[in-house]
């Protein structure tokens, strides 16, 4: 449940510890208080909250956090087969259009801002760790807990950097001067870098309480869940499964009964959420920048919302929700015909013409869509908040207080399933896939406007017979991740870690170029586009220590 006394409510008291420069190498703190004062416990809390404040991608008191959003909608959704950029045509935020075509270059604003935001988070976590260690004034138990929190945050920021840019400089709390921040991005091997990130989460696990002391702070099992994710990315299947088992056995989490309820702000620190970026509106923060500022361009238009119209669902994604007579995915990428049945998550996830939009008492219509001719008739829905809700801001910047979920329990269950399948236990994998599908099967469906019947023909069931083999089991797992997590910023990174990005996206573009001509120049290049380029300004400032990613030269 949304709690205004959570860690986010402390941001109004936050100390601004850093200037936000155009280079993470610039490590110049603002001298607002003396060194002796900063080591006092009450001021140390300011340094800690300062590190948390970067989680939402907002780093410079500007409204352009949509270029560095926590949700990664531009880095994980638009560059996948799940979404088009949207907006007012290809020239509107054209750099994101270049990203969806895979014409990304090292000077693109989003590539630069995401890097800066994440390294700002690293800097703040490093400073907080160093200050806590130097202070000696904070009560020992509390100091250990706060150190664990900062290791968790630093691990998160580095995980994001690793999955987006791959080859990154690693700097820890021993860096004090600006000179200490001039570090090569190739000095650590891939395994060594993953090891550094895992070390942060292991330290977090050792120092955190069983459960979070208040919304916004991680507990012990959030750190273990993140370790499961790291092992998954390393394809260390046995370690991933063991970590996932520990989290499951902790009893800390469970699936909410209804898929839709997961995405209601009043529930977003609920039983399914393992760790989330906290959002709030009307909390006294300047310009409501503690709200979902990174996602503010998603407003779908129509009579209730501004017509920003970004993150538009692809036809390919709509097709993925089709089900057969057994209630299982069809998977044929053919446009649905009249009478087609769907996984009920389709109308909780995206807006389709003729289907009610949230609780507004009105059907979504194609006319809501900005630039309908370019991007088609569908709109975002899953992470939109009802315009009637007190958690939605009706004035600029039109943000809401729905948290962004970094890890939810459904994630953990499907990681467990994936690791089990990869180690040969197909039945265990089927069990955990079915746990996620069972929720969708038994949960609520979207009804028509007068509430007398379902808004479309919904049919979903679990996998009732054993998988034919490992390949079939993995195909079911991968489809389930897509259906469950569409538009949560994960799809592209899943395709990359599965080594399927080239295959899936090439097939996607071959069809979509006929449906959506704005994608006519799109092409995924293997060995290049799995990762984004290192920002050019970092290479220019890096004293020849920063090496560009392959094939971006």
Coordinates of C-alpha atoms in Angstrom, one line a residue:
X1 CA 0.0 0.0 0.0
X2 CA 1.2 3.5 -0.8
X3 CA 2.8 5.0 2.3
X4 CA 3.5 8.7 2.4
X5 CA 5.8 8.1 5.3
X6 CA 8.1 6.0 3.2
X7 CA 11.7 6.8 2.4
X8 CA 10.4 8.9 -0.5
X9 CA 8.8 11.4 1.9
X10 CA 12.3 12.2 3.2
X11 CA 13.4 13.6 -0.1
X12 CA 12.2 17.1 0.8
X13 CA 14.9 17.1 3.5
X14 CA 17.6 15.7 1.2
X15 CA 21.0 17.3 1.1
X16 CA 22.1 18.1 -2.5
X17 CA 25.6 16.6 -2.2
X18 CA 26.7 16.7 -5.8
X19 CA 26.5 19.1 -8.7
X20 CA 25.3 17.2 -11.7
X21 CA 28.0 17.7 -14.3
X22 CA 28.2 16.5 -17.9
X23 CA 30.7 13.8 -16.9
X24 CA 30.6 11.3 -14.2
X25 CA 34.4 11.8 -13.9
X26 CA 33.7 15.3 -12.4
X27 CA 33.6 14.5 -8.7
X28 CA 33.1 17.9 -7.1
X29 CA 30.8 18.0 -4.1
X30 CA 28.9 21.2 -3.3
X31 CA 30.2 22.6 -0.1
X32 CA 26.9 23.3 1.6
X33 CA 28.0 22.1 5.0
X34 CA 31.4 21.5 6.7
X35 CA 33.1 18.1 6.7
X36 CA 32.5 17.8 10.4
X37 CA 28.8 18.4 10.0
X38 CA 28.3 15.9 7.3
X39 CA 29.5 13.1 9.6
X40 CA 26.7 13.7 12.0
X41 CA 24.1 10.9 11.9
X42 CA 21.2 13.3 10.8
X43 CA 23.3 14.5 7.9
X44 CA 24.5 11.0 7.0
X45 CA 20.8 10.2 6.5
X46 CA 20.7 13.0 4.0
X47 CA 23.6 11.5 2.1
X48 CA 21.8 8.1 2.1
X49 CA 18.5 9.6 0.9
X50 CA 20.4 11.4 -1.8
X51 CA 21.5 8.0 -3.2
X52 CA 18.0 6.7 -3.2
X53 CA 16.7 9.8 -5.0
X54 CA 18.6 8.9 -8.2
X55 CA 16.6 5.6 -8.6
X56 CA 13.9 7.3 -10.7
X57 CA 16.4 8.7 -13.2
X58 CA 15.8 12.3 -12.2
X59 CA 19.1 13.9 -11.6
X60 CA 19.1 17.6 -12.6
X61 CA 15.8 19.2 -11.7
X62 CA 14.7 19.1 -15.4
X63 CA 11.6 17.5 -16.9
X64 CA 13.6 15.4 -19.3
X65 CA 14.0 12.3 -17.1
X66 CA 12.2 10.5 -19.9
X67 CA 15.6 10.3 -21.5
X68 CA 16.9 8.3 -18.5
X69 CA 13.9 6.6 -17.0
X70 CA 14.0 3.9 -14.4
X71 CA 11.5 1.9 -16.4
X72 CA 13.9 1.7 -19.4
X73 CA 10.9 2.1 -21.8
X74 CA 13.2 3.5 -24.4
X75 CA 16.1 1.0 -23.8
X76 CA 14.0 -2.1 -23.2
X77 CA 10.6 -1.8 -24.9
X78 CA 10.9 0.5 -27.9
X79 CA 14.0 -1.3 -29.1
X80 CA 12.2 -4.6 -28.9
X81 CA 9.3 -6.3 -30.7
X82 CA 6.8 -5.0 -28.0
X83 CA 6.5 -1.3 -28.8
X84 CA 6.9 1.6 -31.2
X85 CA 8.3 4.9 -30.1
X86 CA 5.1 6.8 -30.6
X87 CA 4.6 10.5 -30.1
X88 CA 4.1 13.0 -32.9
X89 CA 5.9 11.2 -35.6
X90 CA 9.5 10.1 -36.2
X91 CA 10.8 13.6 -35.6
X92 CA 9.4 13.8 -32.1
X93 CA 12.2 12.7 -29.8
X94 CA 13.9 11.6 -33.0
X95 CA 16.9 10.1 -31.1
X96 CA 14.6 7.4 -29.7
X97 CA 13.4 6.8 -33.3
X98 CA 17.0 6.3 -34.2
X99 CA 17.3 3.8 -31.3
X100 CA 14.3 1.8 -32.5
X101 CA 15.9 1.5 -35.9
X102 CA 19.2 0.5 -34.3
X103 CA 20.9 3.5 -35.8
X104 CA 22.0 4.5 -32.3
X105 CA 25.2 6.5 -32.1
X106 CA 27.4 7.5 -29.1
X107 CA 26.1 11.1 -29.0
X108 CA 22.4 10.3 -28.6
X109 CA 20.9 12.1 -25.7
X110 CA 19.3 9.1 -24.1
X111 CA 22.5 7.1 -24.2
X112 CA 24.4 10.0 -22.5
X113 CA 21.7 10.8 -19.9
X114 CA 21.2 7.2 -18.8
X115 CA 24.9 6.8 -18.3
X116 CA 25.1 10.0 -16.3
X117 CA 22.1 9.2 -14.1
X118 CA 23.4 5.7 -13.2
X119 CA 26.9 7.0 -12.4
X120 CA 25.4 9.8 -10.4
X121 CA 23.8 7.0 -8.4
X122 CA 27.1 5.2 -8.1
X123 CA 28.8 8.4 -6.9
X124 CA 26.2 9.0 -4.2
X125 CA 26.2 5.5 -3.0
X126 CA 30.0 5.6 -2.8
X127 CA 30.0 8.8 -0.9
X128 CA 27.4 7.5 1.6
X129 CA 29.4 4.3 2.2
X130 CA 32.6 6.3 2.8
X131 CA 30.9 8.8 5.1
X132 CA 29.2 6.1 7.2
X133 CA 32.6 4.3 7.5
X134 CA 34.3 7.5 8.6
X135 CA 31.7 8.9 10.9
X136 CA 31.7 6.6 13.9
X137 CA 28.8 8.6 15.3
X138 CA 25.9 6.5 13.9
X139 CA 24.7 3.7 16.1
X140 CA 26.5 0.5 15.0
X141 CA 23.4 -1.6 14.1
X142 CA 21.9 1.2 12.1
X143 CA 25.2 2.0 10.5
X144 CA 25.6 -1.6 9.3
X145 CA 22.0 -1.6 7.9
X146 CA 22.6 1.7 6.1
X147 CA 25.9 0.4 4.6
X148 CA 24.0 -2.7 3.4
X149 CA 21.4 -0.5 1.7
X150 CA 24.1 1.5 -0.1
X151 CA 25.8 -1.7 -1.3
X152 CA 22.4 -2.7 -2.6
X153 CA 21.8 0.6 -4.4
X154 CA 25.4 0.5 -5.9
X155 CA 24.8 -3.0 -7.1
X156 CA 21.6 -1.9 -8.8
X157 CA 23.2 1.0 -10.5
X158 CA 26.1 -1.1 -11.8
X159 CA 23.7 -3.9 -12.9
X160 CA 21.8 -1.4 -15.0
X161 CA 25.1 -0.1 -16.5
X162 CA 26.3 -3.6 -17.2
X163 CA 23.2 -4.8 -19.0
X164 CA 22.9 -1.6 -21.1
X165 CA 26.6 -0.7 -21.9
X166 CA 28.4 -4.0 -21.0
X167 CA 31.9 -2.6 -20.7
X168 CA 31.9 0.0 -17.9
X169 CA 34.4 1.6 -15.5
X170 CA 34.1 0.3 -12.0
X171 CA 34.7 2.8 -9.2
X172 CA 34.1 2.0 -5.5
X173 CA 34.0 4.1 -2.3
X174 CA 37.8 4.4 -2.1
X175 CA 37.6 7.0 -4.9
X176 CA 37.9 10.4 -3.3
X177 CA 39.4 12.8 -5.8
X178 CA 38.4 13.5 -9.4
X179 CA 41.6 11.7 -10.4
X180 CA 40.3 8.5 -8.8
X181 CA 37.4 8.5 -11.2
X182 CA 39.6 8.1 -14.3
X183 CA 39.3 4.4 -14.7
X184 CA 39.4 2.1 -17.7
X185 CA 36.2 0.4 -18.8
X186 CA 38.1 -2.7 -20.0
X187 CA 40.4 -3.4 -16.9
X188 CA 37.9 -6.0 -15.5
X189 CA 36.9 -9.1 -17.3
X190 CA 33.2 -9.9 -17.8
X191 CA 33.3 -12.4 -14.9
X192 CA 35.2 -10.0 -12.7
X193 CA 32.7 -7.2 -13.3
X194 CA 29.8 -9.5 -12.5
X195 CA 31.7 -10.6 -9.4
X196 CA 32.0 -7.0 -8.2
X197 CA 28.3 -6.5 -8.7
X198 CA 27.4 -9.7 -6.9
X199 CA 29.7 -8.8 -4.1
X200 CA 27.6 -5.7 -3.4
X201 CA 24.4 -7.8 -3.2
X202 CA 26.1 -10.4 -1.0
X203 CA 27.2 -7.6 1.4
X204 CA 23.6 -6.2 1.3
X205 CA 22.2 -9.7 2.1
X206 CA 24.5 -10.0 5.1
X207 CA 23.6 -6.6 6.5
X208 CA 19.9 -6.1 5.7
X209 CA 17.0 -7.1 7.9
X210 CA 14.6 -10.0 7.0
X211 CA 12.1 -7.5 5.5
X212 CA 12.3 -3.9 4.6
X213 CA 12.0 -1.5 7.6
X214 CA 9.9 0.9 5.5
X215 CA 8.7 1.1 1.9
X216 CA 11.5 2.0 -0.4
X217 CA 14.3 0.4 1.5
X218 CA 15.4 -3.2 0.5
X219 CA 15.3 -6.2 2.8
X220 CA 17.6 -9.2 2.8
X221 CA 15.5 -11.2 0.3
X222 CA 15.5 -8.4 -2.2
X223 CA 19.3 -8.7 -2.3
X224 CA 19.1 -12.5 -2.7
X225 CA 16.5 -12.0 -5.6
X226 CA 19.0 -9.6 -7.3
X227 CA 21.7 -12.3 -6.9
X228 CA 19.4 -14.8 -8.7
X229 CA 19.1 -12.3 -11.5
X230 CA 22.8 -11.8 -11.8
X231 CA 23.4 -15.6 -11.9
X232 CA 20.7 -15.8 -14.6
X233 CA 22.6 -13.3 -16.7
X234 CA 25.8 -15.3 -16.2
X235 CA 23.9 -18.5 -17.1
X236 CA 25.0 -19.9 -13.8
X237 CA 21.8 -21.9 -13.6
X238 CA 22.3 -23.9 -10.5
X239 CA 23.3 -20.8 -8.5
X240 CA 20.3 -18.9 -9.9
X241 CA 17.9 -21.7 -9.0
X242 CA 19.4 -22.0 -5.5
X243 CA 19.1 -18.2 -4.9
X244 CA 15.5 -18.2 -6.2
X245 CA 14.7 -21.1 -3.9
X246 CA 15.9 -19.2 -0.9
X247 CA 13.7 -16.3 -1.7
X248 CA 10.7 -18.5 -2.3
X249 CA 11.3 -20.3 1.0
X250 CA 11.6 -17.1 2.9
X251 CA 7.8 -16.7 2.7
X252 CA 8.2 -13.0 2.2
X253 CA 6.3 -12.7 -1.1
X254 CA 3.3 -14.0 -3.0
X255 CA 1.5 -13.3 -6.1
X256 CA -1.5 -10.9 -5.8
X257 CA -4.8 -12.6 -6.8
X258 CA -5.4 -10.2 -9.7
X259 CA -2.9 -9.1 -12.3
X260 CA -4.5 -5.7 -12.7
X261 CA -4.3 -5.0 -8.9
X262 CA -0.5 -5.2 -9.1
X263 CA -0.5 -2.0 -11.0
X264 CA -2.7 0.1 -8.8
X265 CA -0.8 2.7 -6.8
X266 CA -2.6 1.8 -3.6
X267 CA -1.1 -1.7 -3.8
X268 CA 2.3 -1.0 -5.1
X269 CA 4.3 -1.8 -2.0
X270 CA 2.3 -5.0 -1.7
X271 CA 3.1 -8.6 -1.3
X272 CA 4.3 -9.2 -4.8
X273 CA 6.8 -6.3 -4.9
X274 CA 10.4 -7.3 -4.1
X275 CA 12.0 -3.9 -4.8
X276 CA 10.6 -0.8 -6.4
X277 CA 11.4 2.8 -7.3
X278 CA 9.1 4.9 -5.0
X279 CA 7.0 7.5 -6.7
X280 CA 4.8 10.2 -5.1
X281 CA 2.9 13.3 -6.1
X282 CA 1.7 16.3 -4.2
X283 CA 4.5 15.7 -1.6
X284 CA 6.1 19.1 -1.7
X285 CA 8.9 18.1 -4.2
X286 CA 9.6 20.7 -6.9
X287 CA 7.4 20.2 -9.9
X288 CA 6.3 16.8 -8.6
X289 CA 9.5 15.3 -9.8
X290 CA 9.1 12.5 -7.3
X291 CA 6.3 11.2 -9.5
X292 CA 6.7 9.0 -12.5
X293 CA 8.7 11.7 -14.3
X294 CA 10.6 9.3 -16.5
X295 CA 7.3 8.0 -18.0
X296 CA 5.4 11.2 -18.4
X297 CA 5.3 11.0 -22.2
X298 CA 3.1 7.9 -22.1
X299 CA -0.2 9.8 -21.6
X300 CA -2.4 8.3 -24.3
X301 CA -4.6 11.2 -25.2
X302 CA -8.4 11.0 -25.4
X303 CA -10.8 13.0 -23.2
X304 CA -8.8 12.4 -19.9
X305 CA -5.1 12.6 -20.7
X306 CA -2.7 14.8 -22.7
X307 CA -1.9 13.4 -26.1
X308 CA 1.9 12.7 -25.7
X309 CA 1.3 9.2 -27.1
X310 CA 4.7 7.5 -26.6
X311 CA 5.3 3.8 -26.0
X312 CA 2.8 2.5 -28.4
X313 CA 2.1 -1.3 -28.4
X314 CA 3.2 -3.1 -31.5
X315 CA 0.9 -5.3 -33.6
X316 CA 3.3 -8.1 -32.9
X317 CA 2.7 -7.8 -29.2
X318 CA -1.1 -7.7 -29.6
X319 CA -0.8 -10.9 -31.7
X320 CA 1.3 -12.6 -28.9
X321 CA -1.7 -12.6 -26.6
X322 CA -3.8 -14.8 -28.9
X323 CA -4.7 -18.1 -27.4
X324 CA -5.9 -21.4 -29.0
X325 CA -8.7 -23.7 -27.9
X326 CA -6.6 -24.9 -25.0
X327 CA -6.0 -21.4 -23.7
X328 CA -2.3 -21.5 -24.7
X329 CA -0.4 -19.0 -26.8
X330 CA -0.8 -19.3 -30.5
X331 CA 2.5 -17.6 -31.4
X332 CA 1.9 -17.1 -35.1
X333 CA 2.1 -13.2 -35.4
X334 CA -1.1 -13.2 -37.6
X335 CA -3.5 -10.2 -37.1
X336 CA -6.5 -11.5 -35.0
X337 CA -9.7 -12.3 -36.8
X338 CA -13.2 -11.9 -35.4
X339 CA -13.9 -14.4 -32.6
X340 CA -10.2 -14.9 -31.7
X341 CA -9.7 -15.6 -28.0
X342 CA -7.0 -13.8 -26.0
X343 CA -5.0 -14.1 -22.8
X344 CA -6.9 -11.7 -20.5
X345 CA -3.7 -9.9 -19.6
X346 CA -3.8 -8.3 -23.1
X347 CA -6.5 -5.7 -22.0
X348 CA -4.8 -5.0 -18.6
X349 CA -1.5 -4.4 -20.5
X350 CA -2.4 -2.4 -23.5
X351 CA -5.3 -0.3 -24.9
X352 CA -7.3 -1.7 -27.8
X353 CA -10.1 0.2 -29.6
X354 CA -13.6 -0.7 -28.2
X355 CA -12.3 -2.0 -24.9
X356 CA -12.9 0.0 -21.7
X357 CA -10.0 2.1 -20.5
X358 CA -9.3 1.5 -16.8
X359 CA -12.3 2.7 -14.7
X360 CA -13.0 5.9 -16.8
X361 CA -16.4 4.6 -18.0
X362 CA -15.3 5.0 -21.6
X363 CA -13.9 2.8 -24.3
X364 CA -10.5 3.5 -25.7
X365 CA -10.7 4.5 -29.3
X366 CA -8.2 4.6 -32.1
X367 CA -8.8 8.4 -32.4
X368 CA -7.0 8.8 -29.0
X369 CA -3.7 7.7 -30.7
X370 CA -1.4 10.5 -31.7
X371 CA -0.2 10.0 -35.3
X372 CA -2.4 7.1 -35.9
X373 CA -1.2 6.7 -39.4
X374 CA 2.4 6.1 -38.3
X375 CA 2.0 4.1 -35.1
X376 CA -1.3 2.3 -35.3
X377 CA -4.3 2.3 -33.0
X378 CA -3.0 0.8 -29.7
X379 CA -2.0 2.7 -26.6
X380 CA -0.2 2.0 -23.3
X381 CA -2.3 0.9 -20.3
X382 CA -0.5 -1.3 -17.8
X383 CA 1.4 1.5 -15.9
X384 CA -1.1 4.2 -16.6
X385 CA -3.1 5.4 -13.6
X386 CA -6.8 6.3 -13.8
X387 CA -7.4 10.0 -14.4
X388 CA -10.0 9.7 -11.7
X389 CA -7.5 8.5 -9.1
X390 CA -5.9 10.8 -6.5
X391 CA -2.6 9.2 -7.5
X392 CA -2.7 10.8 -10.9
X393 CA -1.7 14.5 -11.4
X394 CA -4.1 16.3 -13.6
X395 CA -1.7 19.2 -14.2
X396 CA 1.7 19.4 -15.8
X397 CA 3.9 17.3 -15.7
X398 CA 0.9 14.8 -15.7
X399 CA 2.8 12.2 -13.6
X400 CA 1.4 9.6 -11.2
X401 CA 2.6 7.9 -8.1
X402 CA 2.6 4.3 -9.3
X403 CA 6.0 2.9 -8.3
X404 CA 8.2 1.3 -10.9
X405 CA 8.9 -2.3 -10.0
X406 CA 12.5 -3.3 -10.4
X407 CA 11.8 -6.9 -9.3
X408 CA 8.4 -8.5 -8.5
X409 CA 7.6 -12.0 -7.4
X410 CA 6.4 -13.1 -10.8
X411 CA 9.9 -12.3 -12.0
X412 CA 11.4 -14.5 -9.3
X413 CA 9.1 -17.4 -10.1
X414 CA 9.9 -17.3 -13.8
X415 CA 13.7 -17.1 -13.1
X416 CA 13.2 -20.2 -11.0
X417 CA 11.4 -21.9 -13.9
X418 CA 14.1 -20.9 -16.4
X419 CA 16.9 -22.1 -14.2
X420 CA 15.1 -25.4 -13.5
X421 CA 14.5 -26.0 -17.3
X422 CA 18.1 -25.2 -18.1
X423 CA 19.3 -27.7 -15.5
X424 CA 17.0 -30.4 -17.0
X425 CA 14.1 -30.3 -14.6
X426 CA 11.3 -29.5 -17.1
X427 CA 8.5 -30.5 -14.7
X428 CA 9.8 -28.0 -12.1
X429 CA 9.9 -25.4 -14.8
X430 CA 6.3 -26.2 -15.8
X431 CA 5.1 -25.9 -12.2
X432 CA 6.5 -22.4 -11.8
X433 CA 5.3 -21.2 -15.2
X434 CA 1.9 -22.4 -14.3
X435 CA 1.9 -20.5 -11.1
X436 CA 2.1 -17.3 -13.1
X437 CA -0.5 -18.5 -15.6
X438 CA -2.9 -19.6 -12.9
X439 CA -3.1 -16.1 -11.5
X440 CA -4.0 -14.8 -15.0
X441 CA -6.5 -17.6 -15.4
X442 CA -8.3 -17.1 -12.1
X443 CA -7.9 -13.3 -11.9
X444 CA -10.3 -10.6 -13.0
X445 CA -11.0 -9.8 -16.6
X446 CA -11.8 -6.5 -18.3
X447 CA -15.6 -6.2 -18.6
X448 CA -17.7 -4.2 -21.0
X449 CA -18.9 -0.7 -20.0
X450 CA -22.1 -1.9 -18.4
X451 CA -20.3 -4.7 -16.6
X452 CA -22.6 -7.5 -18.0
X453 CA -20.0 -9.5 -19.8
X454 CA -16.3 -9.8 -20.6
X455 CA -15.0 -7.1 -23.0
X456 CA -13.6 -9.7 -25.4
X457 CA -13.3 -13.5 -25.7
X458 CA -10.7 -14.4 -23.0
X459 CA -9.3 -17.9 -22.7
X460 CA -6.2 -19.0 -20.8
X461 CA -5.2 -22.2 -19.1
X462 CA -2.1 -23.7 -17.6
X463 CA 0.2 -26.2 -19.3
X464 CA -1.6 -29.4 -18.3
X465 CA 0.7 -31.9 -20.0
X466 CA 4.5 -32.3 -19.8
X467 CA 6.6 -30.3 -22.2
X468 CA 7.8 -32.3 -25.2
X469 CA 11.4 -31.4 -24.5
X470 CA 13.8 -28.7 -23.3
X471 CA 13.2 -26.6 -26.4
X472 CA 9.4 -26.6 -25.9
X473 CA 9.8 -25.8 -22.2
X474 CA 12.1 -22.8 -22.9
X475 CA 9.8 -21.5 -25.6
X476 CA 6.9 -21.6 -23.1
X477 CA 9.0 -19.8 -20.5
X478 CA 10.1 -17.1 -22.9
X479 CA 6.6 -16.5 -24.1
X480 CA 5.4 -16.3 -20.5
X481 CA 8.0 -13.7 -19.6
X482 CA 6.8 -11.6 -22.6
X483 CA 3.1 -11.8 -21.8
X484 CA 3.6 -11.2 -18.1
X485 CA 6.2 -8.3 -18.3
X486 CA 5.3 -6.5 -21.5
X487 CA 6.0 -2.8 -21.2
X488 CA 8.0 -3.1 -18.0
X489 CA 11.3 -2.5 -19.7
X490 CA 12.7 -6.0 -19.8
X491 CA 12.0 -7.5 -23.2
X492 CA 15.1 -6.3 -25.1
X493 CA 17.4 -7.4 -22.3
X494 CA 15.8 -10.8 -22.2
X495 CA 16.3 -11.2 -25.9
X496 CA 20.0 -10.3 -25.6
X497 CA 20.7 -12.6 -22.7
X498 CA 18.9 -15.4 -24.5
X499 CA 21.1 -14.7 -27.6
X500 CA 18.0 -14.3 -29.6
X501 CA 18.0 -10.6 -30.3
X502 CA 19.2 -10.9 -33.9
X503 CA 16.8 -13.7 -34.8
X504 CA 13.7 -12.3 -33.2
X505 CA 14.2 -8.7 -34.2
X506 CA 15.1 -9.5 -37.8
X507 CA 11.9 -11.6 -38.2
X508 CA 10.0 -8.8 -36.4
X509 CA 11.3 -6.1 -38.8
X510 CA 10.7 -8.2 -41.9
X511 CA 6.9 -8.2 -41.1
X512 CA 6.6 -4.8 -39.4
X513 CA 8.2 -2.9 -42.2
X514 CA 5.0 -3.8 -44.2
X515 CA 2.7 -2.8 -41.4
X516 CA 4.5 0.3 -40.1
X517 CA 6.7 2.0 -42.8
X518 CA 8.5 4.1 -40.2
X519 CA 10.5 1.0 -39.5
X520 CA 11.7 0.6 -43.1
X521 CA 15.3 1.5 -42.2
X522 CA 15.5 -0.8 -39.1
X523 CA 18.1 -3.5 -38.9
X524 CA 19.7 -5.3 -36.0
X525 CA 23.4 -5.9 -36.3
X526 CA 24.8 -8.9 -34.4
X527 CA 28.0 -8.2 -32.5
X528 CA 27.0 -4.5 -32.1
X529 CA 23.4 -3.8 -31.1
X530 CA 23.3 -6.1 -28.2
X531 CA 24.7 -3.2 -26.2
X532 CA 24.4 0.5 -26.4
X533 CA 27.4 2.7 -27.3
X534 CA 29.6 4.3 -24.6
X535 CA 28.6 8.0 -24.7
X536 CA 31.0 10.0 -26.8
X537 CA 31.5 12.7 -24.2
X538 CA 32.8 10.0 -21.8
X539 CA 35.3 8.8 -24.3
X540 CA 36.4 12.4 -25.0
X541 CA 36.9 13.0 -21.3
X542 CA 38.4 9.7 -20.4
X543 CA 42.1 10.3 -21.1
X544 CA 42.1 7.4 -23.6
X545 CA 41.0 5.0 -20.8
X546 CA 37.5 4.5 -22.2
X547 CA 37.1 2.2 -25.1
X548 CA 34.1 2.3 -27.4
X549 CA 31.9 -0.8 -27.6
X550 CA 32.5 -3.0 -30.7
X551 CA 31.4 -1.7 -34.1
X552 CA 30.4 1.8 -32.9
X553 CA 33.6 3.3 -34.0

